[in-house]
Coordinates of C-alpha atoms in Angstrom, one line a residue:
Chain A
X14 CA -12.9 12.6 23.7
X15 CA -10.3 10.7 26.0
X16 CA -10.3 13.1 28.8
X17 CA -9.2 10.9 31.4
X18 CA -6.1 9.7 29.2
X19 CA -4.4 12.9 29.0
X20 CA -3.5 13.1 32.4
X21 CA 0.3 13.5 33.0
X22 CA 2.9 11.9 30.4
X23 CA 3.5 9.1 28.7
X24 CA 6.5 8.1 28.6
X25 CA 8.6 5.5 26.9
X26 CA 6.8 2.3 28.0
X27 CA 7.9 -1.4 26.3
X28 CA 5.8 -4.3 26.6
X29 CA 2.8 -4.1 28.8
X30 CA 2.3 -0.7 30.2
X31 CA 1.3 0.4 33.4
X32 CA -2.6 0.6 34.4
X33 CA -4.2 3.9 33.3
X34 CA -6.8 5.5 35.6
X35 CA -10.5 4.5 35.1
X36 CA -12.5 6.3 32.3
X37 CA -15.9 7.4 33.2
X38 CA -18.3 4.8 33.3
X39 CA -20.8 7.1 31.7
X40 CA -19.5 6.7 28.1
X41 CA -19.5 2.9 28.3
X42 CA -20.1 0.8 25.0
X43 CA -23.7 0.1 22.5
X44 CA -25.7 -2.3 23.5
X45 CA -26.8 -4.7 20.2
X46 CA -29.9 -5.9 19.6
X47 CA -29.7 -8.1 16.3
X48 CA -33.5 -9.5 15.2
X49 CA -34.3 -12.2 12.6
X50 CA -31.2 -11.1 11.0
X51 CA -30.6 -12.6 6.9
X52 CA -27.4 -12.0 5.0
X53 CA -27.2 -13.5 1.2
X54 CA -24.2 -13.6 -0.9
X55 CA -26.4 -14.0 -4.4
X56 CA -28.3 -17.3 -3.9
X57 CA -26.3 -18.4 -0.4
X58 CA -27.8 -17.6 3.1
X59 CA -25.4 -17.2 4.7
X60 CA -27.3 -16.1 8.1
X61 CA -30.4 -16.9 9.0
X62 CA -33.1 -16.0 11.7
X63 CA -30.7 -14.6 14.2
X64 CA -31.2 -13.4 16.9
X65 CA -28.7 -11.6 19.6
X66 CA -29.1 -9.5 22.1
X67 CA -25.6 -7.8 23.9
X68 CA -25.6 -6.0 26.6
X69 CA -23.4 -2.3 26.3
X70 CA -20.1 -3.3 27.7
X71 CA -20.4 -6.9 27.2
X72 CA -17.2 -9.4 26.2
X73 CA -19.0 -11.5 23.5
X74 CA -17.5 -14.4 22.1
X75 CA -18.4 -15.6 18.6
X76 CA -16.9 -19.1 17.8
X77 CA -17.9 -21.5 15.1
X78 CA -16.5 -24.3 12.5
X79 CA -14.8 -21.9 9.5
X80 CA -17.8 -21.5 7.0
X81 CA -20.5 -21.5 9.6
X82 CA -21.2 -17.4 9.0
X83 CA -19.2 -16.2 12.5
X84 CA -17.2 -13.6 10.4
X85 CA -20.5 -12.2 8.3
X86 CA -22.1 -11.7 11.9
X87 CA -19.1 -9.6 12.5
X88 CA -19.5 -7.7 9.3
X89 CA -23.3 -7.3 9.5
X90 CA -22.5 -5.4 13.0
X91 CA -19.9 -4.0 11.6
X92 CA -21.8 -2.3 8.6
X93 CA -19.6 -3.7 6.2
X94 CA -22.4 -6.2 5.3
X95 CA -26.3 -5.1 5.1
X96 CA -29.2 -7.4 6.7
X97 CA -31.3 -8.5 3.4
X98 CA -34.4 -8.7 6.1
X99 CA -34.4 -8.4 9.9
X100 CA -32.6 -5.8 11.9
X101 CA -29.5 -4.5 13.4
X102 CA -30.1 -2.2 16.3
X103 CA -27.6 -0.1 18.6
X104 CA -28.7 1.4 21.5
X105 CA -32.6 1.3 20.4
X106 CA -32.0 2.8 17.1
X107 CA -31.9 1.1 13.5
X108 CA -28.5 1.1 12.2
X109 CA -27.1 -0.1 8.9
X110 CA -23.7 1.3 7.2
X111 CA -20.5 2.1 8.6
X112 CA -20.3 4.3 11.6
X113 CA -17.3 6.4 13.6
X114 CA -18.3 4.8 17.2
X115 CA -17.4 1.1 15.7
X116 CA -14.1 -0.1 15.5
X117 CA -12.6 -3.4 13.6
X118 CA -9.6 -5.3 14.5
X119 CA -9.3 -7.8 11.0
X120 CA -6.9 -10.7 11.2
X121 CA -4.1 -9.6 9.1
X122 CA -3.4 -5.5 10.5
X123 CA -3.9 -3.6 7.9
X124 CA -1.5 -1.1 8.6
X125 CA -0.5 1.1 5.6
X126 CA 2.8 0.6 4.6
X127 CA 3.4 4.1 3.0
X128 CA 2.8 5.7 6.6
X129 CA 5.1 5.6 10.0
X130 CA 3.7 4.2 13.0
X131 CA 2.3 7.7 14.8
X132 CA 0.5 8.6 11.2
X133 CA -1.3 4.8 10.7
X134 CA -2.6 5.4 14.5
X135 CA -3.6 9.1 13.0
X136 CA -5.9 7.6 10.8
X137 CA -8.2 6.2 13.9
X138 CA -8.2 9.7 15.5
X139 CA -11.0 11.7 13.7
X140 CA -9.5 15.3 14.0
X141 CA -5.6 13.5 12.9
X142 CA -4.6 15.0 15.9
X143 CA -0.9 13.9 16.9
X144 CA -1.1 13.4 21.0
X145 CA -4.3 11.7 20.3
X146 CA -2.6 8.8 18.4
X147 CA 0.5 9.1 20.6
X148 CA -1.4 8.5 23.6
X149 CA -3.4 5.4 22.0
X150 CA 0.2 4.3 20.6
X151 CA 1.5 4.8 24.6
X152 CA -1.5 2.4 25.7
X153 CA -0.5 -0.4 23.9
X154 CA 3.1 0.2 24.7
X155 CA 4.4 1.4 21.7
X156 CA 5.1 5.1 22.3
X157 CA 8.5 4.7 21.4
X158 CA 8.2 3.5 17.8
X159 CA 6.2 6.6 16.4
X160 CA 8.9 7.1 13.7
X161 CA 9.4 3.4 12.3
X162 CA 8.1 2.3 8.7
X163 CA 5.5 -0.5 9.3
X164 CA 7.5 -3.0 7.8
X165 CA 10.0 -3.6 10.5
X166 CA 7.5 -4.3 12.8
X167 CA 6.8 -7.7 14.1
X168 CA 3.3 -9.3 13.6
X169 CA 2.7 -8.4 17.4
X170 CA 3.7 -4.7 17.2
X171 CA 1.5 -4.8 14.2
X172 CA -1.8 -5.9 15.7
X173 CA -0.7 -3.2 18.2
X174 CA -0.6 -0.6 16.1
X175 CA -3.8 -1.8 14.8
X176 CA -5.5 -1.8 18.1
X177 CA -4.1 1.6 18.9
X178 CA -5.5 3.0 15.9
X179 CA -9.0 1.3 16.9
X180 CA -8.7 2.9 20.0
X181 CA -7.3 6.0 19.2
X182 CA -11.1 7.2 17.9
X183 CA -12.2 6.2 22.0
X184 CA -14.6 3.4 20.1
X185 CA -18.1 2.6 21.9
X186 CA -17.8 -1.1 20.4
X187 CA -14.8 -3.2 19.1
X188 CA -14.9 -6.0 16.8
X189 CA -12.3 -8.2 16.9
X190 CA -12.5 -10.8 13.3
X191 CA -9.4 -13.5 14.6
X192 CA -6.9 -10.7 15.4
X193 CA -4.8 -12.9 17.1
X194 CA -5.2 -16.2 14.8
X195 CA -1.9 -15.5 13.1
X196 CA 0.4 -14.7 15.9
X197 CA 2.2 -17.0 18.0
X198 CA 1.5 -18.5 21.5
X199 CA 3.5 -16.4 23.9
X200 CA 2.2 -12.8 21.8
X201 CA -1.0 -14.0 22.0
X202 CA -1.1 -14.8 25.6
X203 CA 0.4 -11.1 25.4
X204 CA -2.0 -9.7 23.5
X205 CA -5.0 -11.4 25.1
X206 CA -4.2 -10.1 28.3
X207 CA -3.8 -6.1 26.4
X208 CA -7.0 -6.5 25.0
X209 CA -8.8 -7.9 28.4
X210 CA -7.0 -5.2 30.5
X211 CA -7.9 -2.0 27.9
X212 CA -11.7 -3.6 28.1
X213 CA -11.9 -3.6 31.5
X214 CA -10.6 0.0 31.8
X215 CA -12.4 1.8 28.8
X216 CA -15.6 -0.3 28.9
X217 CA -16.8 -0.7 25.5
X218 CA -18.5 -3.1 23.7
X219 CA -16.8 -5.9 22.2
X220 CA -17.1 -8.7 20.4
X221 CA -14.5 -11.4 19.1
X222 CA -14.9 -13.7 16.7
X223 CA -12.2 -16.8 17.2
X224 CA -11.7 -20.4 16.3
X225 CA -9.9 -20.8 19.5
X226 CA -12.4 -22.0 22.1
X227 CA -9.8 -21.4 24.8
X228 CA -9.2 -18.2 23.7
X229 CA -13.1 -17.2 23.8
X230 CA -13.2 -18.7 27.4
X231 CA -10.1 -16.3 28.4
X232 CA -11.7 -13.0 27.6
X233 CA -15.0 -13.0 27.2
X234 CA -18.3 -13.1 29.3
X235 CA -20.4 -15.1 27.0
X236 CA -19.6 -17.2 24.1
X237 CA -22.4 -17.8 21.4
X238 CA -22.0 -21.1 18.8
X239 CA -22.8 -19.9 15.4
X240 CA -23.9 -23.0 12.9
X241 CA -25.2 -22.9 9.5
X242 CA -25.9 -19.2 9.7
X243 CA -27.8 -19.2 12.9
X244 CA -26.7 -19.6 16.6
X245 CA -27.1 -22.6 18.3
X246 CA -25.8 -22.6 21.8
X247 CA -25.0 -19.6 24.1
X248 CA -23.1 -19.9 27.0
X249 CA -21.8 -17.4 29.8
X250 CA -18.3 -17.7 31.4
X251 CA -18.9 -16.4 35.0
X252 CA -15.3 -17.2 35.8
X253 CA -13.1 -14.4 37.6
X254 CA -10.9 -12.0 36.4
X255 CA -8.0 -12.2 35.6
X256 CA -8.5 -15.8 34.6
X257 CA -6.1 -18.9 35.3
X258 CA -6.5 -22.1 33.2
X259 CA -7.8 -24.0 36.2
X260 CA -10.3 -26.9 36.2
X261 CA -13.5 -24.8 35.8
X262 CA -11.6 -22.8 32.6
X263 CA -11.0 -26.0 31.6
X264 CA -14.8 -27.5 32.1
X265 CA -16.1 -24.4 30.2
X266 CA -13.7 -25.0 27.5
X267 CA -14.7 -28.5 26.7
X268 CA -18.1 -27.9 27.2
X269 CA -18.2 -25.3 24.1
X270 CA -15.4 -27.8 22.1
X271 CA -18.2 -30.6 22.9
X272 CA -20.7 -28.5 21.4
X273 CA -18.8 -27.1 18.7
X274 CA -18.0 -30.6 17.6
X275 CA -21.1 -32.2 18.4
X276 CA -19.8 -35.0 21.1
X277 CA -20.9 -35.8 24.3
X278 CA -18.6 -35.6 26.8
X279 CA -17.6 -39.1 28.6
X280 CA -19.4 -39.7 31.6
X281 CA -16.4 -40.6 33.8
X282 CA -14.5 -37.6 32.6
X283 CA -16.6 -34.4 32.7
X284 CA -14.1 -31.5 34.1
X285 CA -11.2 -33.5 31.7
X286 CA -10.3 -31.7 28.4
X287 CA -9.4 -34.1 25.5
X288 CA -9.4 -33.9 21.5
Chain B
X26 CA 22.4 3.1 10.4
X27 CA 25.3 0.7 11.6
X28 CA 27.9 2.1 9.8
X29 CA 29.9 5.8 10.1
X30 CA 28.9 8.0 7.3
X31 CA 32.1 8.1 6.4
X32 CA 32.0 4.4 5.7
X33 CA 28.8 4.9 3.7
X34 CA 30.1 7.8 1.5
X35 CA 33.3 5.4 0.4
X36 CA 31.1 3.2 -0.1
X37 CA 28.6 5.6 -2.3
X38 CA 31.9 6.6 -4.4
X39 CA 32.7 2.9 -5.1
X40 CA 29.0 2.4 -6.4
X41 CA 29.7 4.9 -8.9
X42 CA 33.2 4.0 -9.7
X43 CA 31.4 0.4 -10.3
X44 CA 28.3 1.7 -11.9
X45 CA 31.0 4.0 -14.9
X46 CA 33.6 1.2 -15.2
X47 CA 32.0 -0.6 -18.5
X48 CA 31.7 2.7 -20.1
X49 CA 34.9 4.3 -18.9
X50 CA 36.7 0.8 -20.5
X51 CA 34.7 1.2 -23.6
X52 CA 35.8 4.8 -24.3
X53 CA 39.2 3.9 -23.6
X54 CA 39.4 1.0 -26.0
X55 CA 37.5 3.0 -28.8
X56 CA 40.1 5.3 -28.8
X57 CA 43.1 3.0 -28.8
X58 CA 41.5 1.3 -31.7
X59 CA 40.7 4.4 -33.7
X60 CA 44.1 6.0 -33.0
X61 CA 45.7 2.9 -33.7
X62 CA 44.5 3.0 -37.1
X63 CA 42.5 -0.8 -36.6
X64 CA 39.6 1.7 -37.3
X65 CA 39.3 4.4 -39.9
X66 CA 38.7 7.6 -39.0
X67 CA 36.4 8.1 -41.0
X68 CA 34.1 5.7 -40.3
X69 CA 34.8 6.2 -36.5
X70 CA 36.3 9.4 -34.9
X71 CA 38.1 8.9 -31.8
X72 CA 36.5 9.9 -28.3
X73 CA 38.6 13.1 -28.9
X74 CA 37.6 14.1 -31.8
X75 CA 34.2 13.7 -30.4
X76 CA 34.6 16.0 -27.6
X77 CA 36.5 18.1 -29.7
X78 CA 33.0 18.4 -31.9
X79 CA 31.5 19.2 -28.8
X80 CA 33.5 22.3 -27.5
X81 CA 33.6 23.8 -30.9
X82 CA 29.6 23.3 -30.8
X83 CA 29.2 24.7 -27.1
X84 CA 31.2 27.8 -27.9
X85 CA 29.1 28.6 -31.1
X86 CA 26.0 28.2 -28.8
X87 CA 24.2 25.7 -31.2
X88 CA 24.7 23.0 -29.0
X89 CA 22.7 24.0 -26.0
X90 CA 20.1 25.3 -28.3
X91 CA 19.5 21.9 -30.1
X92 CA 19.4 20.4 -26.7
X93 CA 17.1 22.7 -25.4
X94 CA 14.9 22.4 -28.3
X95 CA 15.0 18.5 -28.5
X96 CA 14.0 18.4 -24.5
X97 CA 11.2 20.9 -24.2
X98 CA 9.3 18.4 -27.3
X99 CA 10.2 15.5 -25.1
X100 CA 8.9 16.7 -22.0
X101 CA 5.6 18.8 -23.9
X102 CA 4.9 15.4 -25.5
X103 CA 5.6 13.4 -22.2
X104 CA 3.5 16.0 -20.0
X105 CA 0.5 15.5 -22.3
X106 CA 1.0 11.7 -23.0
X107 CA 2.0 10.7 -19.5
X108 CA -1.3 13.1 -17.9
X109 CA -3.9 11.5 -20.4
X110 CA -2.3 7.7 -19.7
X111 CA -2.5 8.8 -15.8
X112 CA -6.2 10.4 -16.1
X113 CA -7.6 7.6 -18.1
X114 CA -6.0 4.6 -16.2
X115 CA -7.4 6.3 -12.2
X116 CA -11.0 6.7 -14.5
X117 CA -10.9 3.2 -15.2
X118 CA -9.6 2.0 -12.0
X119 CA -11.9 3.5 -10.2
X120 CA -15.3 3.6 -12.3
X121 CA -15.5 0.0 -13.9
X122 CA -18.1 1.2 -16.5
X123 CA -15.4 3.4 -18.1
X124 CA -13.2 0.5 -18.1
X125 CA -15.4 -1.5 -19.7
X126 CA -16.5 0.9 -22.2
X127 CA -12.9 2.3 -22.9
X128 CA -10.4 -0.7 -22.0
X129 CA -10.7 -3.2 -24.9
X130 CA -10.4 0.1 -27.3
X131 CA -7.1 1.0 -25.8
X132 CA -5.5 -1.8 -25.6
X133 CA -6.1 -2.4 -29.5
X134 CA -4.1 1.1 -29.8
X135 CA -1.9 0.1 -27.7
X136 CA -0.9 -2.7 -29.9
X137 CA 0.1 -0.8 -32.8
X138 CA 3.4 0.4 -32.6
X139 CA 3.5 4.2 -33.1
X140 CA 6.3 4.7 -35.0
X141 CA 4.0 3.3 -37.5
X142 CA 1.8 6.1 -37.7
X143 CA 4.5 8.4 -38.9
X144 CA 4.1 8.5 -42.4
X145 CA 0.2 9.4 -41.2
X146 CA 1.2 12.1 -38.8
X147 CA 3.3 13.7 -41.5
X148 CA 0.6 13.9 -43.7
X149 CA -1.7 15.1 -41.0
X150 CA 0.6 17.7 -39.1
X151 CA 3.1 18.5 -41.7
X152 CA 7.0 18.6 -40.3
X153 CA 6.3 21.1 -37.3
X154 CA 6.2 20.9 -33.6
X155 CA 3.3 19.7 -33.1
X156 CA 3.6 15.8 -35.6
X157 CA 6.9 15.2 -32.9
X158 CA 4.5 16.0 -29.5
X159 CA 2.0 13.9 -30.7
X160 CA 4.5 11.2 -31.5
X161 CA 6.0 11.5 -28.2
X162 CA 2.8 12.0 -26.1
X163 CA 1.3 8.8 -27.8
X164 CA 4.4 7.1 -27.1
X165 CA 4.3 7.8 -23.2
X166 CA 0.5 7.4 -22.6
X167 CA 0.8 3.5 -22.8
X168 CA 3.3 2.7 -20.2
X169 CA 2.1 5.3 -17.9
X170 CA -1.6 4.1 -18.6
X171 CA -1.3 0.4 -17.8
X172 CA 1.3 0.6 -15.0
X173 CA -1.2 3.0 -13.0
X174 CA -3.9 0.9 -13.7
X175 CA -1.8 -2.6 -13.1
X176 CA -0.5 -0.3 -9.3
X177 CA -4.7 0.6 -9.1
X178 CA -6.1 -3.1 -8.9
X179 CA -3.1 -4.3 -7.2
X180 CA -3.9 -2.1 -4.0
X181 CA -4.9 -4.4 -1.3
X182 CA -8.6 -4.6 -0.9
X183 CA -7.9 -4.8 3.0
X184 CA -6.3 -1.7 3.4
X185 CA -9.4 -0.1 1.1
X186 CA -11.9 -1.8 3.6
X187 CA -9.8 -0.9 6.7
X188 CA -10.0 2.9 5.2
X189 CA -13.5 2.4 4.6
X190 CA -14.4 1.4 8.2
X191 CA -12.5 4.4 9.1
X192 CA -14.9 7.0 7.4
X193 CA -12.1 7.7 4.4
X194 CA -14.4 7.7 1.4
X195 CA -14.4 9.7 -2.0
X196 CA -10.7 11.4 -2.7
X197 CA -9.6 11.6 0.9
X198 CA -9.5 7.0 0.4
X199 CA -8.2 8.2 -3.2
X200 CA -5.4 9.8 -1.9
X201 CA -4.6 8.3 1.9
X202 CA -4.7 4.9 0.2
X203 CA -5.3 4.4 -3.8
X204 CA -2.6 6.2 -4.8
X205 CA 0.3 5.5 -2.5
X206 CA -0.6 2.0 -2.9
X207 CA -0.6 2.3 -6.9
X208 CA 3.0 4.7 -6.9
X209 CA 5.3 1.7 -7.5
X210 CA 4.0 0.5 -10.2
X211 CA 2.9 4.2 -11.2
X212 CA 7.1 5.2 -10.8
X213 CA 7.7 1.6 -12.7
X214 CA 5.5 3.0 -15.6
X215 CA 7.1 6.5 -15.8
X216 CA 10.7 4.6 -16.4
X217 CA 9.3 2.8 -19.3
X218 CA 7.9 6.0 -20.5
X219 CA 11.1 8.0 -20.0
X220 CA 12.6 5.2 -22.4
X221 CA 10.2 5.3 -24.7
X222 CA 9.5 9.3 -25.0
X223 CA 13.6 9.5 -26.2
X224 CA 13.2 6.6 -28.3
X225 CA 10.4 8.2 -30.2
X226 CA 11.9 11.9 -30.1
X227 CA 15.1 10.5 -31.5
X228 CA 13.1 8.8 -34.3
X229 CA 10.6 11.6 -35.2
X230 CA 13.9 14.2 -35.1
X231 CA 15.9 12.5 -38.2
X232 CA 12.8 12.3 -40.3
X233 CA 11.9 15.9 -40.0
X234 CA 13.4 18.9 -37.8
X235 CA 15.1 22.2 -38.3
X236 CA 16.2 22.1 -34.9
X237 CA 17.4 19.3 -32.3
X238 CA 20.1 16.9 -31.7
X239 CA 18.3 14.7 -34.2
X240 CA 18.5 17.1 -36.8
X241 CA 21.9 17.6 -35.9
X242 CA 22.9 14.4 -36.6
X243 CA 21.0 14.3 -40.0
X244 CA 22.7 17.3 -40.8
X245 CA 26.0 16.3 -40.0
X246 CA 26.0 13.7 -42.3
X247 CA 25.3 15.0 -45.0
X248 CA 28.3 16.8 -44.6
X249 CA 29.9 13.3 -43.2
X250 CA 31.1 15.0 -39.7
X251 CA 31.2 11.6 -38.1
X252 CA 32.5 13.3 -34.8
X253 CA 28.8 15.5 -35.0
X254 CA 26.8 12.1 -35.3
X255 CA 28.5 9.9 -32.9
X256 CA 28.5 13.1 -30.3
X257 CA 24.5 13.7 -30.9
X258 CA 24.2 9.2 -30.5
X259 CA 26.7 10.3 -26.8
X260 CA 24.1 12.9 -26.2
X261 CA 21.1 10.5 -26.4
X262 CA 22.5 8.5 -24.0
X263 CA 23.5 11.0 -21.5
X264 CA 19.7 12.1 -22.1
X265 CA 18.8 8.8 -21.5
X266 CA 20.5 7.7 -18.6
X267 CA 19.9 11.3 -17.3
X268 CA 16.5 10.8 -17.0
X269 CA 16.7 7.6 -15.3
X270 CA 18.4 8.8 -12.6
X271 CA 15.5 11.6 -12.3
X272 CA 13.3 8.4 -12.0
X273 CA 15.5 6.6 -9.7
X274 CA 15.6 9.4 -7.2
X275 CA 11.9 9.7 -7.4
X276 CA 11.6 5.9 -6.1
X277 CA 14.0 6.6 -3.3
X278 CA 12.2 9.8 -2.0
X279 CA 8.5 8.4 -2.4
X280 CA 9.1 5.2 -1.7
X281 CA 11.7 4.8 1.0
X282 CA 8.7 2.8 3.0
X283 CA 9.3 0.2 0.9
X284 CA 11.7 -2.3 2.2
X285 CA 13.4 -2.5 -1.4
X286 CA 14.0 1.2 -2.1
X287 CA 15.5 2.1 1.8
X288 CA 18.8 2.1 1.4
X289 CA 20.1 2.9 -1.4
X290 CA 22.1 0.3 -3.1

C-alpha cells in the first residue's frame, strides 16, 4: 500500500522528522462532489441545499460560527451522517456509509487507553500489520514511543498518534473535525506544519473544519463559510508554500473574519487585521 | 522505574508488614486476654487453642475436605451466577429492546434480598447441593450484572465512533473496544460478587449441610468446641480475603493501562 515509505529505516526520530521521498502521484486523493445536500436531526435542518465541489488533492477549509452545520458537513462526507435528500459523490460514484479510503482526525484523539502506542496505530492499518504502523508512527515522529500506555502522552503526542493511525491505512481523503482546537499555540504551530508537510508529500484529499480563520488561511487552498446549514462565501488562498504571516496572510485572514462576522472592513484600513 | 528493585522489594515487604499489623495486634491481644483469664475459655479459646483445632483437623483429613467441599459450591454457584449476570447485562448493553423488555424485571429481583428466599429454596430443593448453588449463583448474578452493564454504557461513545470509522463492527468493536472499556467496572463487580458468594455460602452452610466449614461450625457446637467455631469464622476470612487478592491481581494484570492500577501500591 505505502510502497514508497518502506524504503530504508526509520529510526528513532523526535519532533519533526526528516522529509520522506515523494509518493507516486498516481494514488492521489477523491475528488468530492456534494449536490443539494440535506441533513435533519428529527425536525432541525441542519444542512441545506449544498453544494461543493473539491477537487482530489485539494486542502479545503471549512470555517463557520459553532452551530452553523461545519462539523455535520464533515460527518456527511465522512459517512457518519446520511444526506436525507441530495447526494454525496467520490470520484463520480454515489457514496453513503463509512468507507476504508476515508480517514477522521476528531477533536479530542480517541486513542484507546487499554492499547500501547504501536497497537492504537495498528488499528488504522487494515491487515494489523506491525511495520505498517511503525512506519506511520516514524512519520509523525514518534517511532520511539511504540511501547508507552496512552495516558502518559501529552495532548500533542496524542493527536499524533491519532494522525498516525489515520495515516497508517495510506487514506485517499482526511478529515480533520478541530484536531488542533484543544492544543496549545506552539504544538499547534507544530502540528500545523506536520499536517501541511505529510499533505504535500502523500497527496490526499483533505478537508478541515476549524474555528480558527488563521489556522484555515495557513494550510489550506480554499476556505468555504458555512452559515445556517448552507455555504455562503468561498474563497481560495493562492498564497505560497510554506506560508509566513505576512500582509497578504493577513489580508486573507480578515477578509474571511469580515465575512464570518458580517463587517465591512474600514475603508482606510483594508490589509490591517483588527477584532 | 526510578528506583533499584531492591528498593522496591523493601518497600513491597513493608506494604505487607503494614497491610497484617491490625490483625497480627488483634491475635496478640486476644490471646493475652484469654490466657489471662479476663476471658473465659469457654466462651473464647485462645489463638492457640484455635490452631491447635486446626492441626488436629488437618491430620484427620476432615479439614481439607470441608474446605474443598465449601469452595467447589461457592465457585459452581459463582460460575453460573456470575455467567448469567455477565450474559444478560452485554444482551442489554448492547440490544436496547432486551433492556427494555428485561431491565425493570431485574432490577425488581434485584431488590429482594436472597437470603430471604431460603425458607422457599428449602422447600423447593430440599437440603442438597443444588438449594446452596442456587443461593450462591443468585447471589453473584446482581453485582456482576449491573457493574458490566454500568462499565457497558460508560464506554466512551468516541472511541465506539472512532472504531466505527475504522471498519471494527459486530464482535471484532465488541471485543477491540466494548469490553476493555467495560473491565473496570466489570473487575469492580466481580469483588462485590466475591463478597457476596461467601456471605451467602456461609449462610446457606449453617442451615443445612453434611459437609463444609459451615457445617462444621454447626456441628461443633453442638458439641460446644469453641476452638472448631472460631477456627471455621478464621477460615471464612482467610477465604474471604483470599479471594480478594485473586481479584486484586486480576486488576493489576488487565488493567495496568490504567493510570490508577500501574504501580502497585
Amino acid at each position: 500500500m505505502a510502497p514508497a515509505l518502506s524504503q530504508g529505516k526509520i529510526g528513532v526520530q523526535l519532533e519533526l522528522p526528516a522529509k520522506l521521498p515523494q509518493r507516486n502521484a498516481a494514488t492521489g486523493g477523491i475528488h468530492i462532489d456534494i449536490q443539494e445536500a440535506q441533513v435533519q436531526f428529527g425536525e432541525l435542518e441542519v444542512l441545506r441545499n449544498l453544494n461543493l465541489s473539491i477537487p482530489a488533492g485539494q486542502f479545503l477549509g471549512v470555517v463557520g460560527r459553532s452551530g452553523c452545520g461545519k462539523s455535520t458537513l464533515l460527518r456527511l462526507i465522512a459517512g457518519l451522517e446520511t444526506a436525507a435528500k441530495g447526494t454525496v459523490r467520490f470520484d463520480g460514484a454515489a457514496t453513503s456509509g463509512l468507507r476504508p479510503d476515508v480517514r477522521v482526525m476528531f477533536q479530542d484523539a480517541r486513542l484507546l487507553p487499554w492499547k500501547t502506542v504501536l497497537d492504537n496505530v495498528r488499528i488504522g492499518v487494515p491487515d494489523g500489520d506491525r511495520d505498517k504502523a511503525r512506519e506511520a508512527l516514524a512519520l509523525v515522529g514518534l517511532a520511539d514511543r511504540e511501547k508507552e500506555w496512552p495516558s502518559v502522552l501529552s495532548g500533542g503526542q496524542k493527536q499524533r498518534v491519532s494522525l498516525a493511525r489515520a495515516l497508517a491505512g495510506d487514506p485517499s481523503l482526511l478529515l480533520f473535525d478541530e484536531p488542533l482546537g484543544a492544543l496549545d499555540a506552539l504544538t499547534r504551530i507544530e502540528m500545523q506544519q506536520l499536517i501541511e508537510r505529510l499533505w504535500q508529500e502523500r497527496k490526499f484529499t483533505a478537508i478541515l473544519v476549524t474555528h480558527d480563520v488563521g489556522e484555515a488561511v495557513a494550510l489550506t487552498d480554499r476556505v468555504v463559510l458555512v452559515e445556517s446549514g448552507t455555504i455562503s462565501h468561498d474563497q481560495s488562498i493562492t498564497l505560497a508554500r510554506p506560508r509566513e504571516k505576512d500582509s497578504s496572510f493577513a489580508h486573507y485572514e480578515s477578509l474571511i473574519l469580515n465575512r464570518v462576522l458580517e463587517r465591512r472592513p474600514p475603508a482606510n484600513e483594508r490589509d490591517g487585521f483588527s477584532i | 522505574m526510578k528506583s533499584p528493585a531492591a528498593i522496591n522489594k523493601r518497600k513491597a515487604y513493608q506494604n505487607i508488614g503494614l497491610e497484617w499489623l491490625i490483625p497480627a495486634v488483634v491475635v496478640v491481644l486476644w490471646q493475652w486476654f484469654v490466657s489471662a483469664g479476663l476471658i473465659s475459655q469457654r466462651i473464647l479459646p485462645t489463638p492457640v487453642a484455635v490452631v491447635e483445632a486446626g492441626i488436629k483437623l488437618v491430620r484427620n483429613g476432615d479439614l481439607f475436605v470441608y474446605i474443598g467441599d465449601s469452595s467447589r459450591r461457592a465457585l459452581l454457584g459463582f460460575v453460573i451466577g456470575g455467567g448469567i449476570g455477565f450474559a444478560l447485562a452485554i444482551i442489554n448493553g448492547l440490544l436496547p429492546l432486551f433492556e427494555k423488555l428485561t431491565d425493570s424485571s431485574i432490577q425488581m429481583i434485584r431488590t429482594i434480598p436472597h437470603l430471604s428466599l431460603i425458607p422457599l429454596i428449602i422447600a423447593w430443593f430440599g437440603i442438597g447441593e443444588q438449594g446452596k448453588i442456587f443461593l450462591v449463583a443468585l447471589g453473584v448474578a446482581f453485582p456482576i450484572y449491573l457493574n458490566t452493564l454500568h462499565g457497558i454504557r460508560a464506554v466512551d461513545p468516541g472511541l465506539i465512533e472512532m472504531g466505527r470509522t475504522y471498519g471494527l463492527r459486530g464482535f471484532s468493536l465488541f471485543r477491540t473496544i466494548i469490553f476493555p472499556g467495560a473491565l473496570p467496572s466489570i473487575l469492580v463487580g466481580l469483588r462485590f460478587a466475591l463478597g457476596i458468594m461467601w456471605i451467602t455460602l456461609i449462610v446457606s452452610e449453617t442451615i443445612s449441610a453434611n459437609s463444609g466449614i459451615g457445617y462444621m461450625a454447626m456441628n461443633a457446637r453442638e458439641f460446644f468446641q469453641m476452638d472448631i467455631v472460631v477456627l471455621s469464622i478464621v477460615i471464612y476470612a482467610l477465604l474471604g480475603k483470599l479471594s480478594d487478592w485473586i481479584a486484586k491481581v486480576m486488576e493489576r494484570s488487565w488493567l495496568q493501562w490504567h493510570p490508577h492500577y500501574r504501580k502497585g501500591k
